[in-house]
Amino acid sequence: GKVIRAFDEKAKKLEDKGALFFGLSGTGKTTLSVHHFWLDPAKKETVVIRQDDFFVMTEDGAAFGTEDNAYIKTEGLEPEGQPLLYAGAISPSAVLENVYTDPKTLDVDFFRYDHAFGANGKCLNGRGIVVRRELDFTDDRIDLDRVDLIFFITRRDTIVPPAARLNPEQAAAFFMLGESIITSAADPTKAGQSVREVGTNPFIVGSEGEEGNLFYRIIKKNPRVQCFLLNTGAFGGQKIKIQDSAAFIREIARSRVEWRKDETWGYEVPASVPGVDLARYDASKFYKSEEIAAFTETLRAERVAWLAKFKDLDPVIAGAVR
């Protein structure tokens, strides 16, 4: 979680917005939590990085953190797209595991994976612990006084848009879906397979349906909270870059995204985003109409079947993806 301080185009003033990121391991949760989004310091825009792991969200829409470090996946870590995490990962205080280290210079190489025997003879699950307080854009707190923006991060490869705005019922449904694909961070032998986890949290105790109902109740009670789906995987098989994901978040915080309803899914998708060429996210450029229909119906059937498993889930939530 973090605070995004951005100039809100609608309010015509600088505003602090608390942001939470839900995501399974390897989806980019830490990458986006520990990022400055290239905000404009000339306008006094900035971020305050607070929390990277488990948190507790209260009925009044606050969030209490539990960790004072950042827990990262290191494959492909580079300074252009992930400047803050890269600086933290090469700090002497960082703890690294399964990361290639030159035996002579002790320099690390986040793009070399042949130093251990993992899947296909490669080590594809490099990890690191970065000391949060050593990072730029941090302070002495890990809590959020209020949550304004919630992002459900998924990693899909075909027709899931790079960003979508959700109403409360859809938000609760995507909380329950917790969907992505398995990455090497979870299980290198199953990388690429579809996976779902309620709340992106494998440690829920008790009824998962009731967990979804509770989340829905919190969102309904705090109408200031806006929820979004964020795809950090690929669209049409083309990788969604960190720069684009950061731009979506930045412009959402600035209230500069124009939205239109997606008639297929019912949620809203961007009609225009400053600095983003949305033509690259037109499914018709990559697939024939029958392919789009097949992807859509398969995904819809999977989602409906998953939500139907939770008998104590509010029906209005289960019906939000049909």
Short mmCIF file of C-alpha atoms in Angstrom, two decimals:
data_model
loop_
_atom_site.label_atom_id
_atom_site.label_comp_id
_atom_site.label_asym_id
_atom_site.label_seq_id
_atom_site.Cartn_x
_atom_site.Cartn_y
_atom_site.Cartn_z
CA GLY A 1 0.00 0.00 0.00
CA LYS A 2 1.05 3.59 -0.53
CA VAL A 3 -0.07 7.19 -0.63
CA ILE A 4 -0.27 8.75 -4.10
CA ARG A 5 -0.10 12.54 -3.94
CA ALA A 6 -1.37 13.79 -7.29
CA PHE A 7 -3.01 16.88 -8.76
CA ASP A 8 -6.63 15.85 -9.20
CA GLU A 9 -7.96 17.31 -12.45
CA LYS A 10 -11.57 17.29 -11.24
CA ALA A 11 -10.93 18.74 -7.79
CA LYS A 12 -8.30 21.14 -9.20
CA LYS A 13 -6.02 20.56 -6.24
CA LEU A 14 -3.31 18.31 -4.90
CA GLU A 15 -4.79 15.30 -3.10
CA ASP A 16 -3.41 12.40 -1.10
CA LYS A 17 -4.99 9.09 -2.11
CA GLY A 18 -4.36 5.86 -0.23
CA ALA A 19 -3.83 2.96 -2.63
CA LEU A 20 -3.91 -0.80 -1.99
CA PHE A 21 -2.72 -3.51 -4.37
CA PHE A 22 -4.09 -7.06 -4.31
CA GLY A 23 -2.11 -9.64 -6.28
CA LEU A 24 -0.76 -13.16 -6.24
CA SER A 25 2.98 -13.75 -6.13
CA GLY A 26 4.70 -12.70 -9.35
CA THR A 27 1.92 -10.45 -10.67
CA GLY A 28 3.77 -7.16 -10.06
CA LYS A 29 2.28 -6.23 -6.70
CA THR A 30 5.59 -5.19 -5.18
CA THR A 31 6.77 -3.60 -8.43
CA LEU A 32 3.80 -1.23 -8.36
CA SER A 33 3.75 -0.74 -4.60
CA VAL A 34 7.40 0.34 -4.67
CA HIS A 35 7.23 2.76 -7.60
CA HIS A 36 7.05 6.53 -8.06
CA PHE A 37 4.92 6.34 -11.27
CA TRP A 38 6.96 9.18 -12.75
CA LEU A 39 4.76 11.78 -11.07
CA ASP A 40 5.56 15.48 -11.51
CA PRO A 41 7.64 16.94 -8.64
CA ALA A 42 7.21 20.43 -10.14
CA LYS A 43 3.52 20.12 -9.16
CA LYS A 44 4.53 18.66 -5.77
CA GLU A 45 3.27 15.26 -6.85
CA THR A 46 4.89 12.27 -5.17
CA VAL A 47 4.27 8.91 -3.51
CA VAL A 48 4.81 7.68 0.03
CA ILE A 49 5.59 3.96 0.11
CA ARG A 50 4.10 2.34 3.20
CA GLN A 51 3.55 -1.42 3.02
CA ASP A 52 4.36 -4.35 0.73
CA ASP A 53 2.72 -7.42 2.20
CA PHE A 54 -0.21 -8.33 4.48
CA PHE A 55 -2.49 -5.61 5.80
CA VAL A 56 -5.71 -5.33 7.76
CA MET A 57 -8.52 -3.23 6.29
CA THR A 58 -11.05 -1.80 8.72
CA GLU A 59 -14.78 -1.16 8.43
CA ASP A 60 -14.14 2.59 8.06
CA GLY A 61 -11.74 2.09 5.15
CA ALA A 62 -8.35 2.43 6.84
CA ALA A 63 -5.51 -0.07 6.36
CA PHE A 64 -2.92 -1.24 8.88
CA GLY A 65 0.33 -2.71 7.60
CA THR A 66 2.31 -5.63 8.99
CA GLU A 67 5.72 -5.49 7.28
CA ASP A 68 8.60 -3.02 7.10
CA ASN A 69 10.39 -4.53 4.11
CA ALA A 70 9.69 -5.20 0.44
CA TYR A 71 9.64 -8.82 -0.73
CA ILE A 72 10.56 -8.99 -4.38
CA LYS A 73 10.90 -11.37 -7.31
CA THR A 74 14.18 -10.53 -9.01
CA GLU A 75 14.09 -11.99 -12.53
CA GLY A 76 14.57 -9.21 -15.06
CA LEU A 77 14.83 -6.49 -12.42
CA GLU A 78 16.20 -3.40 -14.17
CA PRO A 79 16.62 0.30 -13.34
CA GLU A 80 14.57 1.80 -16.19
CA GLY A 81 11.16 0.35 -15.37
CA GLN A 82 11.74 -0.40 -11.67
CA PRO A 83 14.22 2.23 -10.44
CA LEU A 84 13.35 2.15 -6.74
CA LEU A 85 13.33 -1.63 -6.39
CA TYR A 86 16.53 -1.97 -8.40
CA ALA A 87 18.34 0.49 -6.14
CA GLY A 88 17.09 -1.34 -3.07
CA ALA A 89 18.03 -4.76 -4.45
CA ILE A 90 21.68 -3.82 -5.06
CA SER A 91 22.02 -2.23 -1.63
CA PRO A 92 24.43 -3.99 0.78
CA SER A 93 21.46 -4.40 3.15
CA ALA A 94 19.37 -6.42 0.69
CA VAL A 95 19.03 -10.17 1.17
CA LEU A 96 19.04 -12.10 -2.12
CA GLU A 97 18.30 -15.75 -2.86
CA ASN A 98 18.68 -17.67 -6.14
CA VAL A 99 20.30 -14.63 -7.78
CA TYR A 100 23.43 -15.03 -9.91
CA THR A 101 26.47 -13.40 -8.31
CA ASP A 102 29.77 -13.02 -10.15
CA PRO A 103 32.32 -15.03 -8.12
CA LYS A 104 35.06 -12.45 -8.73
CA THR A 105 33.35 -9.05 -8.59
CA LEU A 106 30.34 -10.11 -6.46
CA ASP A 107 28.11 -8.11 -8.83
CA VAL A 108 24.61 -9.53 -9.21
CA ASP A 109 22.96 -10.25 -12.55
CA PHE A 110 19.15 -10.29 -12.50
CA PHE A 111 19.02 -11.55 -16.09
CA ARG A 112 21.15 -14.67 -15.67
CA TYR A 113 19.34 -17.83 -14.58
CA ASP A 114 21.77 -20.68 -15.25
CA HIS A 115 23.31 -20.71 -11.79
CA ALA A 116 21.08 -23.43 -10.33
CA PHE A 117 18.98 -26.36 -11.43
CA GLY A 118 15.33 -25.41 -11.52
CA ALA A 119 12.67 -25.78 -14.17
CA ASN A 120 14.31 -26.56 -17.54
CA GLY A 121 17.73 -26.40 -15.95
CA LYS A 122 17.30 -22.76 -14.96
CA CYS A 123 16.66 -20.94 -11.71
CA LEU A 124 13.53 -18.90 -12.34
CA ASN A 125 12.61 -17.99 -8.79
CA GLY A 126 15.06 -15.34 -7.66
CA ARG A 127 13.95 -13.56 -4.49
CA GLY A 128 15.01 -10.59 -2.44
CA ILE A 129 14.23 -8.72 0.75
CA VAL A 130 14.68 -4.96 0.43
CA VAL A 131 14.78 -2.75 3.50
CA ARG A 132 11.84 -0.37 3.01
CA ARG A 133 13.36 2.52 4.95
CA GLU A 134 16.36 2.55 2.63
CA LEU A 135 14.11 3.27 -0.34
CA ASP A 136 13.32 6.75 -1.57
CA PHE A 137 9.74 7.94 -1.04
CA THR A 138 9.25 6.24 2.34
CA ASP A 139 8.51 7.64 5.79
CA ASP A 140 8.28 6.17 9.29
CA ARG A 141 4.80 4.65 8.88
CA ILE A 142 3.37 1.48 7.33
CA ASP A 143 -0.35 2.30 7.72
CA LEU A 144 -2.88 4.13 5.57
CA ASP A 145 -5.33 6.43 7.35
CA ARG A 146 -7.77 5.97 4.49
CA VAL A 147 -8.02 3.92 1.32
CA ASP A 148 -9.21 5.62 -1.85
CA LEU A 149 -7.97 3.32 -4.63
CA ILE A 150 -7.87 -0.48 -4.75
CA PHE A 151 -6.18 -2.32 -7.61
CA PHE A 152 -6.74 -6.03 -8.24
CA ILE A 153 -3.66 -7.11 -10.17
CA THR A 154 -3.98 -10.04 -12.53
CA ARG A 155 -1.62 -11.50 -15.09
CA ARG A 156 -3.46 -12.74 -18.16
CA ASP A 157 -2.33 -12.98 -21.79
CA THR A 158 -5.25 -12.56 -24.18
CA ILE A 159 -8.28 -10.25 -23.80
CA VAL A 160 -8.28 -8.98 -20.20
CA PRO A 161 -7.79 -5.19 -20.54
CA PRO A 162 -4.77 -3.46 -19.00
CA ALA A 163 -7.15 -1.50 -16.76
CA ALA A 164 -10.86 -1.51 -15.90
CA ARG A 165 -12.96 0.40 -13.37
CA LEU A 166 -15.27 -1.73 -11.21
CA ASN A 167 -18.49 -1.01 -9.38
CA PRO A 168 -18.78 -2.38 -5.80
CA GLU A 169 -20.38 -5.67 -6.86
CA GLN A 170 -17.77 -6.26 -9.57
CA ALA A 171 -15.00 -5.32 -7.12
CA ALA A 172 -16.22 -7.92 -4.63
CA ALA A 173 -16.43 -10.49 -7.44
CA PHE A 174 -12.84 -9.85 -8.49
CA PHE A 175 -11.80 -9.99 -4.85
CA MET A 176 -13.31 -13.48 -4.80
CA LEU A 177 -11.82 -14.44 -8.15
CA GLY A 178 -8.24 -13.45 -7.23
CA GLU A 179 -7.28 -14.65 -10.68
CA SER A 180 -3.99 -14.80 -12.53
CA ILE A 181 -1.65 -17.33 -14.05
CA ILE A 182 0.89 -19.28 -12.03
CA THR A 183 4.34 -17.71 -12.26
CA SER A 184 7.74 -19.09 -11.37
CA ALA A 185 7.40 -17.23 -8.08
CA ALA A 186 4.75 -19.74 -7.02
CA ASP A 187 5.66 -22.94 -8.88
CA PRO A 188 8.11 -22.96 -11.82
CA THR A 189 6.81 -26.39 -12.92
CA LYS A 190 3.28 -24.98 -13.42
CA ALA A 191 4.15 -21.52 -14.79
CA GLY A 192 1.51 -20.26 -17.21
CA GLN A 193 -1.40 -22.27 -15.83
CA SER A 194 -4.56 -20.44 -14.72
CA VAL A 195 -4.99 -19.97 -10.97
CA ARG A 196 -7.54 -18.34 -8.64
CA GLU A 197 -7.23 -17.53 -4.93
CA VAL A 198 -9.89 -15.67 -2.91
CA GLY A 199 -8.54 -12.27 -1.92
CA THR A 200 -5.23 -13.36 -3.50
CA ASN A 201 -4.69 -14.74 0.01
CA PRO A 202 -4.07 -18.48 0.57
CA PHE A 203 -4.19 -18.00 4.35
CA ILE A 204 -7.86 -17.12 4.91
CA VAL A 205 -9.25 -18.82 8.01
CA GLY A 206 -12.96 -19.67 7.93
CA SER A 207 -15.53 -19.02 5.24
CA GLU A 208 -14.11 -17.55 2.04
CA GLY A 209 -17.61 -16.51 0.95
CA GLU A 210 -18.03 -14.51 4.14
CA GLU A 211 -14.66 -12.89 3.45
CA GLY A 212 -16.06 -11.66 0.14
CA ASN A 213 -19.23 -10.43 1.80
CA LEU A 214 -17.16 -8.51 4.35
CA PHE A 215 -15.08 -6.89 1.63
CA TYR A 216 -18.28 -5.91 -0.19
CA ARG A 217 -19.70 -4.43 3.01
CA ILE A 218 -16.57 -2.31 3.54
CA ILE A 219 -16.64 -1.00 -0.04
CA LYS A 220 -20.35 -0.17 0.16
CA LYS A 221 -19.85 1.60 3.48
CA ASN A 222 -17.02 3.74 2.05
CA PRO A 223 -18.22 5.06 -1.32
CA ARG A 224 -15.07 7.15 -1.77
CA VAL A 225 -13.16 3.92 -2.50
CA GLN A 226 -12.73 3.22 -6.20
CA CYS A 227 -11.73 -0.25 -7.36
CA PHE A 228 -9.89 -1.29 -10.51
CA LEU A 229 -8.74 -4.39 -12.34
CA LEU A 230 -5.15 -4.11 -13.59
CA ASN A 231 -3.66 -6.64 -16.02
CA THR A 232 0.14 -6.74 -15.83
CA GLY A 233 0.53 -9.73 -18.13
CA ALA A 234 -0.08 -9.34 -21.84
CA PHE A 235 -2.81 -8.27 -24.22
CA GLY A 236 -3.09 -10.06 -27.53
CA GLY A 237 0.11 -11.82 -26.56
CA GLN A 238 1.96 -8.48 -26.38
CA LYS A 239 3.60 -7.75 -23.02
CA ILE A 240 2.03 -4.93 -21.00
CA LYS A 241 4.97 -2.78 -19.93
CA ILE A 242 5.49 -1.46 -16.43
CA GLN A 243 5.50 2.02 -17.94
CA ASP A 244 1.92 1.54 -19.13
CA SER A 245 0.69 0.09 -15.83
CA ALA A 246 2.31 3.02 -14.01
CA ALA A 247 0.65 5.46 -16.42
CA PHE A 248 -2.80 3.97 -15.80
CA ILE A 249 -2.35 4.29 -12.04
CA ARG A 250 -0.88 7.80 -12.27
CA GLU A 251 -3.69 9.11 -14.46
CA ILE A 252 -6.37 7.39 -12.37
CA ALA A 253 -4.97 9.21 -9.33
CA ARG A 254 -5.08 12.45 -11.34
CA SER A 255 -8.71 11.77 -12.44
CA ARG A 256 -7.63 12.17 -16.06
CA VAL A 257 -8.87 8.84 -17.43
CA GLU A 258 -12.01 8.93 -19.56
CA TRP A 259 -14.04 5.75 -19.19
CA ARG A 260 -16.56 3.92 -21.35
CA LYS A 261 -18.68 0.88 -20.57
CA ASP A 262 -17.53 -2.47 -21.89
CA GLU A 263 -20.77 -4.01 -23.09
CA THR A 264 -19.42 -7.56 -22.86
CA TRP A 265 -18.33 -7.48 -19.21
CA GLY A 266 -20.24 -4.53 -17.79
CA TYR A 267 -17.23 -2.83 -16.22
CA GLU A 268 -15.66 0.35 -17.58
CA VAL A 269 -12.51 0.47 -19.69
CA PRO A 270 -10.38 3.48 -20.66
CA ALA A 271 -11.54 5.55 -23.61
CA SER A 272 -8.53 7.86 -23.32
CA VAL A 273 -5.49 8.01 -21.04
CA PRO A 274 -2.86 10.76 -21.34
CA GLY A 275 0.42 9.26 -22.48
CA VAL A 276 -0.99 5.82 -23.42
CA ASP A 277 -1.72 4.63 -26.95
CA LEU A 278 -4.90 2.64 -26.36
CA ALA A 279 -4.91 1.39 -29.96
CA ARG A 280 -2.37 -1.19 -28.75
CA TYR A 281 -5.14 -2.66 -26.58
CA ASP A 282 -7.71 -3.25 -29.33
CA ALA A 283 -8.46 -6.97 -29.35
CA SER A 284 -9.54 -6.87 -33.00
CA LYS A 285 -5.95 -6.07 -33.99
CA PHE A 286 -4.81 -9.43 -32.62
CA TYR A 287 -7.74 -11.83 -32.92
CA LYS A 288 -10.60 -12.69 -35.23
CA SER A 289 -14.10 -12.06 -33.89
CA GLU A 290 -14.73 -15.78 -33.34
CA GLU A 291 -11.49 -16.04 -31.34
CA ILE A 292 -12.52 -13.11 -29.14
CA ALA A 293 -15.91 -14.75 -28.58
CA ALA A 294 -14.25 -18.05 -27.64
CA PHE A 295 -11.84 -16.38 -25.19
CA THR A 296 -14.74 -14.45 -23.67
CA GLU A 297 -17.06 -17.40 -23.16
CA THR A 298 -14.30 -19.60 -21.76
CA LEU A 299 -13.26 -16.96 -19.27
CA ARG A 300 -16.85 -16.18 -18.33
CA ALA A 301 -17.62 -19.87 -17.74
CA GLU A 302 -14.52 -20.25 -15.55
CA ARG A 303 -15.45 -17.20 -13.48
CA VAL A 304 -19.09 -18.22 -13.03
CA ALA A 305 -18.10 -21.75 -12.01
CA TRP A 306 -15.54 -20.46 -9.50
CA LEU A 307 -17.97 -18.06 -7.81
CA ALA A 308 -20.66 -20.75 -7.68
CA LYS A 309 -18.42 -22.74 -5.30
CA PHE A 310 -19.07 -20.32 -2.43
CA LYS A 311 -22.58 -21.07 -1.17
CA ASP A 312 -22.56 -18.32 1.47
CA LEU A 313 -21.45 -15.62 -0.97
CA ASP A 314 -23.98 -12.82 -1.53
CA PRO A 315 -25.74 -13.63 -4.85
CA VAL A 316 -25.32 -10.05 -6.02
CA ILE A 317 -21.55 -10.62 -5.97
CA ALA A 318 -21.71 -13.97 -7.74
CA GLY A 319 -23.92 -12.43 -10.43
CA ALA A 320 -21.58 -9.54 -11.17
CA VAL A 321 -19.55 -11.38 -13.85
CA ARG A 322 -22.39 -12.99 -15.83
#
